[in-house]
PDB file of C-alpha atoms and ligand atoms in Angstrom:
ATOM      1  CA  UNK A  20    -206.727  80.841  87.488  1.00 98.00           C
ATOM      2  CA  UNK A  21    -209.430  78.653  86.175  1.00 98.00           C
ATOM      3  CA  UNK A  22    -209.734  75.114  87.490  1.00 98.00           C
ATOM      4  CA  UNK A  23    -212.581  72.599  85.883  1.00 98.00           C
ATOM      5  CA  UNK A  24    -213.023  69.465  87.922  1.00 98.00           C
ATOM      6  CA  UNK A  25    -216.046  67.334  89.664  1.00 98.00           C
ATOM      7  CA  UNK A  26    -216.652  66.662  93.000  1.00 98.00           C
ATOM      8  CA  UNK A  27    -216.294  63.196  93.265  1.00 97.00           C
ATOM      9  CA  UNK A  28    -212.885  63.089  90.954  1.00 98.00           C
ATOM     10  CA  UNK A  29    -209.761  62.025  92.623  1.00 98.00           C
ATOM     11  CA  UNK A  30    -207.454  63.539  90.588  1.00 98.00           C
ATOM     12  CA  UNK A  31    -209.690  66.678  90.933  1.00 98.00           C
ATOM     13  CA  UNK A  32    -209.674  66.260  94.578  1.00 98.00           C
ATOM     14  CA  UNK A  33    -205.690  65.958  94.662  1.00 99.00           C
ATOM     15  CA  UNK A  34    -205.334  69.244  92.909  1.00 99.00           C
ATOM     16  CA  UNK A  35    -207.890  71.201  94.871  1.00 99.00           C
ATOM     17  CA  UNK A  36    -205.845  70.039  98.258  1.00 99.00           C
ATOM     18  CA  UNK A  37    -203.225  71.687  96.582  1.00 98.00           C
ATOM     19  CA  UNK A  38    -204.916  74.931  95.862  1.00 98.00           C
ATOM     20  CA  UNK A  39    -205.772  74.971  99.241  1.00 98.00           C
ATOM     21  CA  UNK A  40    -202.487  74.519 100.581  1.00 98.00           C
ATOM     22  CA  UNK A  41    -201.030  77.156  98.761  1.00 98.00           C
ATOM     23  CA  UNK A  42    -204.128  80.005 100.143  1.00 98.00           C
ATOM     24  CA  UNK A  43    -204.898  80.016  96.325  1.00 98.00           C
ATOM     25  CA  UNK A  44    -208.411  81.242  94.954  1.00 97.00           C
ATOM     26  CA  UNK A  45    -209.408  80.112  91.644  1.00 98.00           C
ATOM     27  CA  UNK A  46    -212.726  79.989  89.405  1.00 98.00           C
ATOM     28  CA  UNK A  47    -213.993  76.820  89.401  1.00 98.00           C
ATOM     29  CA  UNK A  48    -216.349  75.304  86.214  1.00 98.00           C
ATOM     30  CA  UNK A  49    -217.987  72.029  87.219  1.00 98.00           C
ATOM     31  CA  UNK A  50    -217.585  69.241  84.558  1.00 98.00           C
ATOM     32  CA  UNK A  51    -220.135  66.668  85.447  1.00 97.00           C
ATOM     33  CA  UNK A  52    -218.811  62.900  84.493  1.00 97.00           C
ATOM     34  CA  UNK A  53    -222.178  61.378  83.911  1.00 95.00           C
ATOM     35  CA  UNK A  54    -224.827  64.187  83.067  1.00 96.00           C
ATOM     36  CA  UNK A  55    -225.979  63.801  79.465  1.00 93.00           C
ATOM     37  CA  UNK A  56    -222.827  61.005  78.833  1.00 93.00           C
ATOM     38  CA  UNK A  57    -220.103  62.735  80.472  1.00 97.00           C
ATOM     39  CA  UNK A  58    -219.986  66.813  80.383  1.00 97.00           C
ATOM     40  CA  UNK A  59    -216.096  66.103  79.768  1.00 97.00           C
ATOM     41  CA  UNK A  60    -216.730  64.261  76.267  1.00 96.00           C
ATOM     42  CA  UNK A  61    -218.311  67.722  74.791  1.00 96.00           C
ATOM     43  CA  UNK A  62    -216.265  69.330  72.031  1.00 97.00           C
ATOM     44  CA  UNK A  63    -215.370  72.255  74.032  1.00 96.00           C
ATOM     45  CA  UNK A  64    -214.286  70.725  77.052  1.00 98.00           C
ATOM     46  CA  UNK A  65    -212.303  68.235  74.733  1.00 95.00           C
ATOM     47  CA  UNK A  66    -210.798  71.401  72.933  1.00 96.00           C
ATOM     48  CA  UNK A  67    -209.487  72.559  75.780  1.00 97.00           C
ATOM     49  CA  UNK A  68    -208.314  69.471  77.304  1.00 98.00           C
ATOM     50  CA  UNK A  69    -207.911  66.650  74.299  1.00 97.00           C
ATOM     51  CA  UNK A  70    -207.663  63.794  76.782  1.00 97.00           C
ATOM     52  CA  UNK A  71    -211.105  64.687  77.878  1.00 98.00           C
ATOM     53  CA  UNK A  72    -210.407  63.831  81.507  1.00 98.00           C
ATOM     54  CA  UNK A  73    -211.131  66.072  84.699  1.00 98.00           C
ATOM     55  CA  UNK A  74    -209.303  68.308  86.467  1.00 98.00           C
ATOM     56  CA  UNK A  75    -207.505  70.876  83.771  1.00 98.00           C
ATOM     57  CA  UNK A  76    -206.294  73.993  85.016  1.00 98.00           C
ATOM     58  CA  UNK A  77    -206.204  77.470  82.756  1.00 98.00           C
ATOM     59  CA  UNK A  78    -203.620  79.978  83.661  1.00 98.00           C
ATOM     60  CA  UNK A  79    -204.078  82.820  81.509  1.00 97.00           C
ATOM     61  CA  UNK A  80    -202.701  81.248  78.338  1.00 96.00           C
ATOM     62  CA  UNK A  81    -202.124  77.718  79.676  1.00 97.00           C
ATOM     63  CA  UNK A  82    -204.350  74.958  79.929  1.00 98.00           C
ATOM     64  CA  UNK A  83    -203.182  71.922  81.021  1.00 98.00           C
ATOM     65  CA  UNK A  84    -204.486  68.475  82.378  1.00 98.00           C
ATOM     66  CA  UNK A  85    -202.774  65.866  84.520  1.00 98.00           C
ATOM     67  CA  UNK A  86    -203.266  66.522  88.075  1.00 98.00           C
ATOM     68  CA  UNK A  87    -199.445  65.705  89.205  1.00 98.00           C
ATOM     69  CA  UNK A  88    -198.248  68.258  86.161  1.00 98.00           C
ATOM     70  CA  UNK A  89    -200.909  70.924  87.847  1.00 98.00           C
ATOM     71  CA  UNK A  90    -199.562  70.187  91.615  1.00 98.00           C
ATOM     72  CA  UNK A  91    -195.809  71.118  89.632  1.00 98.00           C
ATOM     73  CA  UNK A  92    -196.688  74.230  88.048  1.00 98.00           C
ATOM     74  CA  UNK A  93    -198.436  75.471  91.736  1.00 98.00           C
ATOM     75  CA  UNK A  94    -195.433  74.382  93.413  1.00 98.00           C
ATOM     76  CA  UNK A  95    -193.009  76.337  90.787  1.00 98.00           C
ATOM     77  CA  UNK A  96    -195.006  79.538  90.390  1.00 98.00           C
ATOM     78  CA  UNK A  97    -196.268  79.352  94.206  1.00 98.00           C
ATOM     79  CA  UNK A  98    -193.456  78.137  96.362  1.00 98.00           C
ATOM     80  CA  UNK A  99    -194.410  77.885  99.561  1.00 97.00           C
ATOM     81  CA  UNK A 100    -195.182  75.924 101.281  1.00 98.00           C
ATOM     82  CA  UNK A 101    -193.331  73.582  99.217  1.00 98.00           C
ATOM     83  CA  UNK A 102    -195.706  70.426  97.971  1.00 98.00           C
ATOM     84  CA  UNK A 103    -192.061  68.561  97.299  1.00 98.00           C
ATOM     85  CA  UNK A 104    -189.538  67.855  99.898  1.00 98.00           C
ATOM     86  CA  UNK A 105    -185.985  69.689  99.195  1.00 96.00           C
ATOM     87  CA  UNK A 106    -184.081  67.056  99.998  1.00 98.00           C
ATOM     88  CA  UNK A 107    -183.497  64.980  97.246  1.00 98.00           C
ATOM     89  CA  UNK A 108    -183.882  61.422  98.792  1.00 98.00           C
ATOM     90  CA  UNK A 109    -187.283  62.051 100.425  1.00 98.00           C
ATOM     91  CA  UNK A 110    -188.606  64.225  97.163  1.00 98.00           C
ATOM     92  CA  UNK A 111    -187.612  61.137  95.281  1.00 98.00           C
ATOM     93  CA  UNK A 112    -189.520  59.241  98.009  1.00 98.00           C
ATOM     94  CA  UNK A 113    -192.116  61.599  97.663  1.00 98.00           C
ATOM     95  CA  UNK A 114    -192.900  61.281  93.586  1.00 98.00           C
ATOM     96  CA  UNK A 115    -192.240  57.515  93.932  1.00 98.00           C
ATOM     97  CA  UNK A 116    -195.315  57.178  96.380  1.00 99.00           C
ATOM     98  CA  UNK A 117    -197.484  59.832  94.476  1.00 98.00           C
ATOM     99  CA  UNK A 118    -196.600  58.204  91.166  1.00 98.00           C
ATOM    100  CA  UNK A 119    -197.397  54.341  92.373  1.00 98.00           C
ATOM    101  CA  UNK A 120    -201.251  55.954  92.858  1.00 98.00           C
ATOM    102  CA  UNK A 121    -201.432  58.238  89.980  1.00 98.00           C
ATOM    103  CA  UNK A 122    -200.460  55.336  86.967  1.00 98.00           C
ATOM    104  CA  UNK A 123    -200.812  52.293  89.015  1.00 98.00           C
ATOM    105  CA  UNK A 124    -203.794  52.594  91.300  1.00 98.00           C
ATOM    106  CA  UNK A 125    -206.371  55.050  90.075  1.00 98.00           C
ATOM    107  CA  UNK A 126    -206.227  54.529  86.337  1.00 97.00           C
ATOM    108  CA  UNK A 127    -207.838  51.086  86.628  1.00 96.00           C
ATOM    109  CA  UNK A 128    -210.671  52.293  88.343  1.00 96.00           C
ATOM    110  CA  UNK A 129    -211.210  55.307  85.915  1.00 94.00           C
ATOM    111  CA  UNK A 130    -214.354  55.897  85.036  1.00 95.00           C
ATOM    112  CA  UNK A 131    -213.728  54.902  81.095  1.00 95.00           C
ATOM    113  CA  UNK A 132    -212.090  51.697  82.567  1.00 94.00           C
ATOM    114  CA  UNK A 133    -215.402  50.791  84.442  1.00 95.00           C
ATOM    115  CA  UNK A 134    -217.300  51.303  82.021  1.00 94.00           C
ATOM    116  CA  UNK A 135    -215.609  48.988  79.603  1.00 94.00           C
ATOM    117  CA  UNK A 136    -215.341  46.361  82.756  1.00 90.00           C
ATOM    118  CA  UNK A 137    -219.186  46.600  82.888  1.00 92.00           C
ATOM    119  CA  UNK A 138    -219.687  46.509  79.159  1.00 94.00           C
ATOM    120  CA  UNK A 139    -217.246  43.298  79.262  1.00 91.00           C
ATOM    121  CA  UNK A 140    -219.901  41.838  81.816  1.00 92.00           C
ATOM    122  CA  UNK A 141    -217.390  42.243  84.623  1.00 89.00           C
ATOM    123  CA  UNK A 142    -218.270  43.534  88.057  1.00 94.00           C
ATOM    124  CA  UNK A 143    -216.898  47.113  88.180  1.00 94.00           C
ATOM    125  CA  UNK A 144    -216.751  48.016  91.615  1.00 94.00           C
ATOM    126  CA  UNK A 145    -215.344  44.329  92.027  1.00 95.00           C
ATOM    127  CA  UNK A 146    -212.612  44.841  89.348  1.00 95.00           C
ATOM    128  CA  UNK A 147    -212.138  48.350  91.076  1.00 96.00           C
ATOM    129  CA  UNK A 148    -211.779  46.809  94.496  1.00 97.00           C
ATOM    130  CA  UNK A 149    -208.937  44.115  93.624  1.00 97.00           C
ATOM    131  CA  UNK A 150    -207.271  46.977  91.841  1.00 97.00           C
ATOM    132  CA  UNK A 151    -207.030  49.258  95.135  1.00 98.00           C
ATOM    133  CA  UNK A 152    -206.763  46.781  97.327  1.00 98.00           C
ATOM    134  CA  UNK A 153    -203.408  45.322  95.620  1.00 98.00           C
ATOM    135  CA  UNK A 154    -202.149  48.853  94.863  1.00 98.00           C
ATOM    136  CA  UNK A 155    -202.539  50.174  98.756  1.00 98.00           C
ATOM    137  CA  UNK A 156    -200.822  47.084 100.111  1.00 98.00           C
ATOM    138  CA  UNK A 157    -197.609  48.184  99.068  1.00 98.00           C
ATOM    139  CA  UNK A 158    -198.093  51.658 100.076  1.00 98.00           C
ATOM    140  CA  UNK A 159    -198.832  50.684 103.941  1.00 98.00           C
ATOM    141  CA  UNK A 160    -195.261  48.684 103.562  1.00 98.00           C
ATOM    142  CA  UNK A 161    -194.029  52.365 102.005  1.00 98.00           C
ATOM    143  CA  UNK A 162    -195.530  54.533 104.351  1.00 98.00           C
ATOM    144  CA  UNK A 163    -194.168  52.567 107.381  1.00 98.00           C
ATOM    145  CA  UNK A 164    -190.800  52.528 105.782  1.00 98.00           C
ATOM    146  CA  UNK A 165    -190.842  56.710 104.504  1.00 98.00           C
ATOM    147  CA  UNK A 166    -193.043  58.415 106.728  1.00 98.00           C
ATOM    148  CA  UNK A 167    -193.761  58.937 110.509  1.00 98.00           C
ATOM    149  CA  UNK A 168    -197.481  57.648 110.954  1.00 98.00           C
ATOM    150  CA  UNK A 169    -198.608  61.244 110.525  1.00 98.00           C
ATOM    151  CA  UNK A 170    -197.161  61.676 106.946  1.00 98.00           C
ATOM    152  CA  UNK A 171    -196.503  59.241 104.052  1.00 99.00           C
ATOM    153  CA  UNK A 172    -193.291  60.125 103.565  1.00 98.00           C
ATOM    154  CA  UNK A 173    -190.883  62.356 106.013  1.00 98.00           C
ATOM    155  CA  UNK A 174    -192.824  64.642 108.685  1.00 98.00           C
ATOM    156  CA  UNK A 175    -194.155  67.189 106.360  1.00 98.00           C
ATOM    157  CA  UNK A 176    -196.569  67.301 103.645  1.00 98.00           C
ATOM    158  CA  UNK A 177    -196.092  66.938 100.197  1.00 98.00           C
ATOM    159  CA  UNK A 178    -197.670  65.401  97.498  1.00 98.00           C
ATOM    160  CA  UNK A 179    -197.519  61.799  98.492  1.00 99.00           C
ATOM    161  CA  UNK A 180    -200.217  62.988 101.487  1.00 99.00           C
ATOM    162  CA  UNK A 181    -201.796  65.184  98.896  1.00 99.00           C
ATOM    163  CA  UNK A 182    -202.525  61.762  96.439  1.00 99.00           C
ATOM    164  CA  UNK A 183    -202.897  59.147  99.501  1.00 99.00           C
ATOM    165  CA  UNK A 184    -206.299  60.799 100.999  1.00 99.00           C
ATOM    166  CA  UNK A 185    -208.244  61.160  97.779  1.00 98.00           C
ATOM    167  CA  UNK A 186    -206.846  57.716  96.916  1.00 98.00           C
ATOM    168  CA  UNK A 187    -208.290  56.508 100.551  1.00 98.00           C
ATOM    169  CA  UNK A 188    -212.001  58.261  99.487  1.00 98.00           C
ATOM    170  CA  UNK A 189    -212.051  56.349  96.451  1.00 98.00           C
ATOM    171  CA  UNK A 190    -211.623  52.832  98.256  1.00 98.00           C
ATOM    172  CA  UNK A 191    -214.077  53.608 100.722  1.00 98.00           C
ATOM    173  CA  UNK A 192    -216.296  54.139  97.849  1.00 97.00           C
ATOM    174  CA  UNK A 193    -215.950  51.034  96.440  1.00 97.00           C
ATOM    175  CA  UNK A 194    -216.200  49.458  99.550  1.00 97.00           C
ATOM    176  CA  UNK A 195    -212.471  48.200 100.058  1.00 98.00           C
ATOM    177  CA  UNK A 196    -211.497  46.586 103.400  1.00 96.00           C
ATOM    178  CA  UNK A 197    -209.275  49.393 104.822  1.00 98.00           C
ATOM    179  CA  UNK A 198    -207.896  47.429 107.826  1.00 97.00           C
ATOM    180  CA  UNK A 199    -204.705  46.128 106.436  1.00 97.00           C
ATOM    181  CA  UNK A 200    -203.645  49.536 106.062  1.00 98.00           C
ATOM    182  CA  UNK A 201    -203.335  50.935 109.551  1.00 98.00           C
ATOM    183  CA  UNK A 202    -200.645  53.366 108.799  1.00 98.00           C
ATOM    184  CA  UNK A 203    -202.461  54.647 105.806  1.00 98.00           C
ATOM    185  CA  UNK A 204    -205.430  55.468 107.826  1.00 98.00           C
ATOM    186  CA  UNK A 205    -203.065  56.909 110.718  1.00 98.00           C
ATOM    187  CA  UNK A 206    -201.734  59.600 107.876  1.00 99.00           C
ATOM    188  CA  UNK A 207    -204.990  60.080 106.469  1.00 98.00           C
ATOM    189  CA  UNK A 208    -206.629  60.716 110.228  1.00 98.00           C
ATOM    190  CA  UNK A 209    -203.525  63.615 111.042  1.00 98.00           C
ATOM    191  CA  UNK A 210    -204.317  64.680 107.545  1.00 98.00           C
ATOM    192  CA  UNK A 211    -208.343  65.138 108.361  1.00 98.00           C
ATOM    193  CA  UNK A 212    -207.025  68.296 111.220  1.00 98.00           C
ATOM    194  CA  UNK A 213    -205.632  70.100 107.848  1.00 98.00           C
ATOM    195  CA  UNK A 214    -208.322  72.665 106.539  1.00 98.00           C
ATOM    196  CA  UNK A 215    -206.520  72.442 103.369  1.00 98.00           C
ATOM    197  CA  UNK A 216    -207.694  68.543 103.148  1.00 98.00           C
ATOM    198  CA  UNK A 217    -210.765  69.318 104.625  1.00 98.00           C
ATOM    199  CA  UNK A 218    -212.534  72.011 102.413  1.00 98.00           C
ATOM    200  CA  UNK A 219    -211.704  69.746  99.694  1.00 98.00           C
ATOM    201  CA  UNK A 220    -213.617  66.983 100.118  1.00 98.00           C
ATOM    202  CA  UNK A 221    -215.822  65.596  97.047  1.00 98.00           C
ATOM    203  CA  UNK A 222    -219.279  66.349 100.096  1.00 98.00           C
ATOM    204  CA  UNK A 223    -218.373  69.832 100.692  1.00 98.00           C
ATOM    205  CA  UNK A 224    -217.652  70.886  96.997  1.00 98.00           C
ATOM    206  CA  UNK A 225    -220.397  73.142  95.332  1.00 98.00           C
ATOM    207  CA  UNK A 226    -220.940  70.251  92.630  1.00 98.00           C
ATOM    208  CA  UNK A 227    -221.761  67.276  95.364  1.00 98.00           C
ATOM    209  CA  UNK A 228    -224.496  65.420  94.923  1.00 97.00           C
TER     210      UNK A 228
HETATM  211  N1  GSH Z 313    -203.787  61.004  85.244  1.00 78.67           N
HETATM  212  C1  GSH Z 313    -204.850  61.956  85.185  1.00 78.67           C
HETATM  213  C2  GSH Z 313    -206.168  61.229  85.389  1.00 78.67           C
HETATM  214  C3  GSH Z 313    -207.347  62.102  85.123  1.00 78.67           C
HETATM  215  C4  GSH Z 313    -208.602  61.267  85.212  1.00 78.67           C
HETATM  216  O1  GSH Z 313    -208.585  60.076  84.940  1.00 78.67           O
HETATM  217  N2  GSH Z 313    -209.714  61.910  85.583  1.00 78.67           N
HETATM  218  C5  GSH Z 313    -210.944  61.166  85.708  1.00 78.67           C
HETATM  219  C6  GSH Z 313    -211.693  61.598  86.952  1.00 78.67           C
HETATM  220  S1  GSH Z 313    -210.743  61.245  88.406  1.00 78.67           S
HETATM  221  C7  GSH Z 313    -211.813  61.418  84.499  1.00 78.67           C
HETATM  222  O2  GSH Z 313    -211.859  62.511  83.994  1.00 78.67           O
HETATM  223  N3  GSH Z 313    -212.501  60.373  84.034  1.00 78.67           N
HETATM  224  C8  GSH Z 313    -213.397  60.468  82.930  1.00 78.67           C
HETATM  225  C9  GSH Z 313    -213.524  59.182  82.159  1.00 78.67           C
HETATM  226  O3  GSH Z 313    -212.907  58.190  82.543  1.00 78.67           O
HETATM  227  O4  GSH Z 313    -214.269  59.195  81.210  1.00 78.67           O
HETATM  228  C10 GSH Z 313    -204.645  63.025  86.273  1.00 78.67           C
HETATM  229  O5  GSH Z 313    -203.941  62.731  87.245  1.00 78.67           O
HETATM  230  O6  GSH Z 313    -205.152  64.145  86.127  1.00 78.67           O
END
């Protein structure tokens, strides 16, 4: 298993958690966002993923983007631990939560969506902020609701944890006011003890700058 991501992506970050839940060891090819105009925007990293976005993960004859669609395919071809609770009301509980950060939080802070925000003579890390900050809020109310202070949703993790903490990194580095979202930070703090969460933070990756 090939997996082609960059430190400092989220959805990069969510699926090497995941890896590293399931004891998996795969190559990894760094795709550098910026260097020379984005490393992902050259033809052969765009043949092999035509959205051009980071992480994609090749399985011998598969090669497929979307970070949530990769956490799937681990969880189906490597099932255990489970990344998706079994019982149907908290695994619905579980994709809900996952899928409010995946399409509603983090794609308006993409880096293709800053850069237009910039280009518009906006303030990106200020359009970026308001973004997060109005997509978390809800969450807390979720988390509070689902989980048990330790996890987002239920007592054991799944991919709603797995989305929250890189979601969390990416606020702090934008410089989002995080204390509205005590529970949050509770999951993300019982989350830290993990290994799994820990060896894949964007500092400790081979690719950090
Ligand atoms: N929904 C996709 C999002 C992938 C994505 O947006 N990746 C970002 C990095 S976190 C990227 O490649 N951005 C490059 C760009 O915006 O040009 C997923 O979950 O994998």
């Amino acid at each position: 298993m090939r997996l082609h991501d960059y430190f400092r992506s989220s959805a990069s970050y969510r699926v090497r958690i995941a890896i590293n839940l399931k004891g998996l060891t795969v190559e990894r090819r760094f795709v550098h966002l910026r260097r020379g105009g984005g490393e992902h925007r050259a033809p052969a990293y765009a043949a092999l993923n035509p959205q051009a976005l980071v992480p994609t993960l090749e399985d011998g004859a598969l090669a497929i983007g979307q970070s949530l669609a990769i956490l799937e395919y681990l969880d189906e071809t490597v099932p255990d631990p489970p990344l998706l609770p079994r019982d149907p009301v908290l695994r619905a509980q579980a994709r809900s939560f996952a899928l409010s950060i995946c399409c509603d939080i983090h794609p308006l802070h993409n880096l293709r969506v800053l850069e237009t925000a910039r280009e518009s003579g906006g303030d990106e890390a200020a359009w970026a902020r308001r973004w997060i900050d109005a997509g978390l809020s809800p969450l807390e109310t979720l988390a509070r609701r689902w989980g048990n202070g330790e996890r987002a949703v239920g007592d054991r993790t799944s991919i709603a944890d797995i989305c929250l903490v890189p979601q969390l990194a990416a606020a702090r580095r934008f410089g989002c006011d995080l204390q509205a979202v005590p529970t949050l930070l509770s999951i993300e703090r019982a989350l830290a003890a993990l290994p799994a969460f820990d060896a894949a933070q964007p500092q400790l990756q081979p690719d950090a700058e």
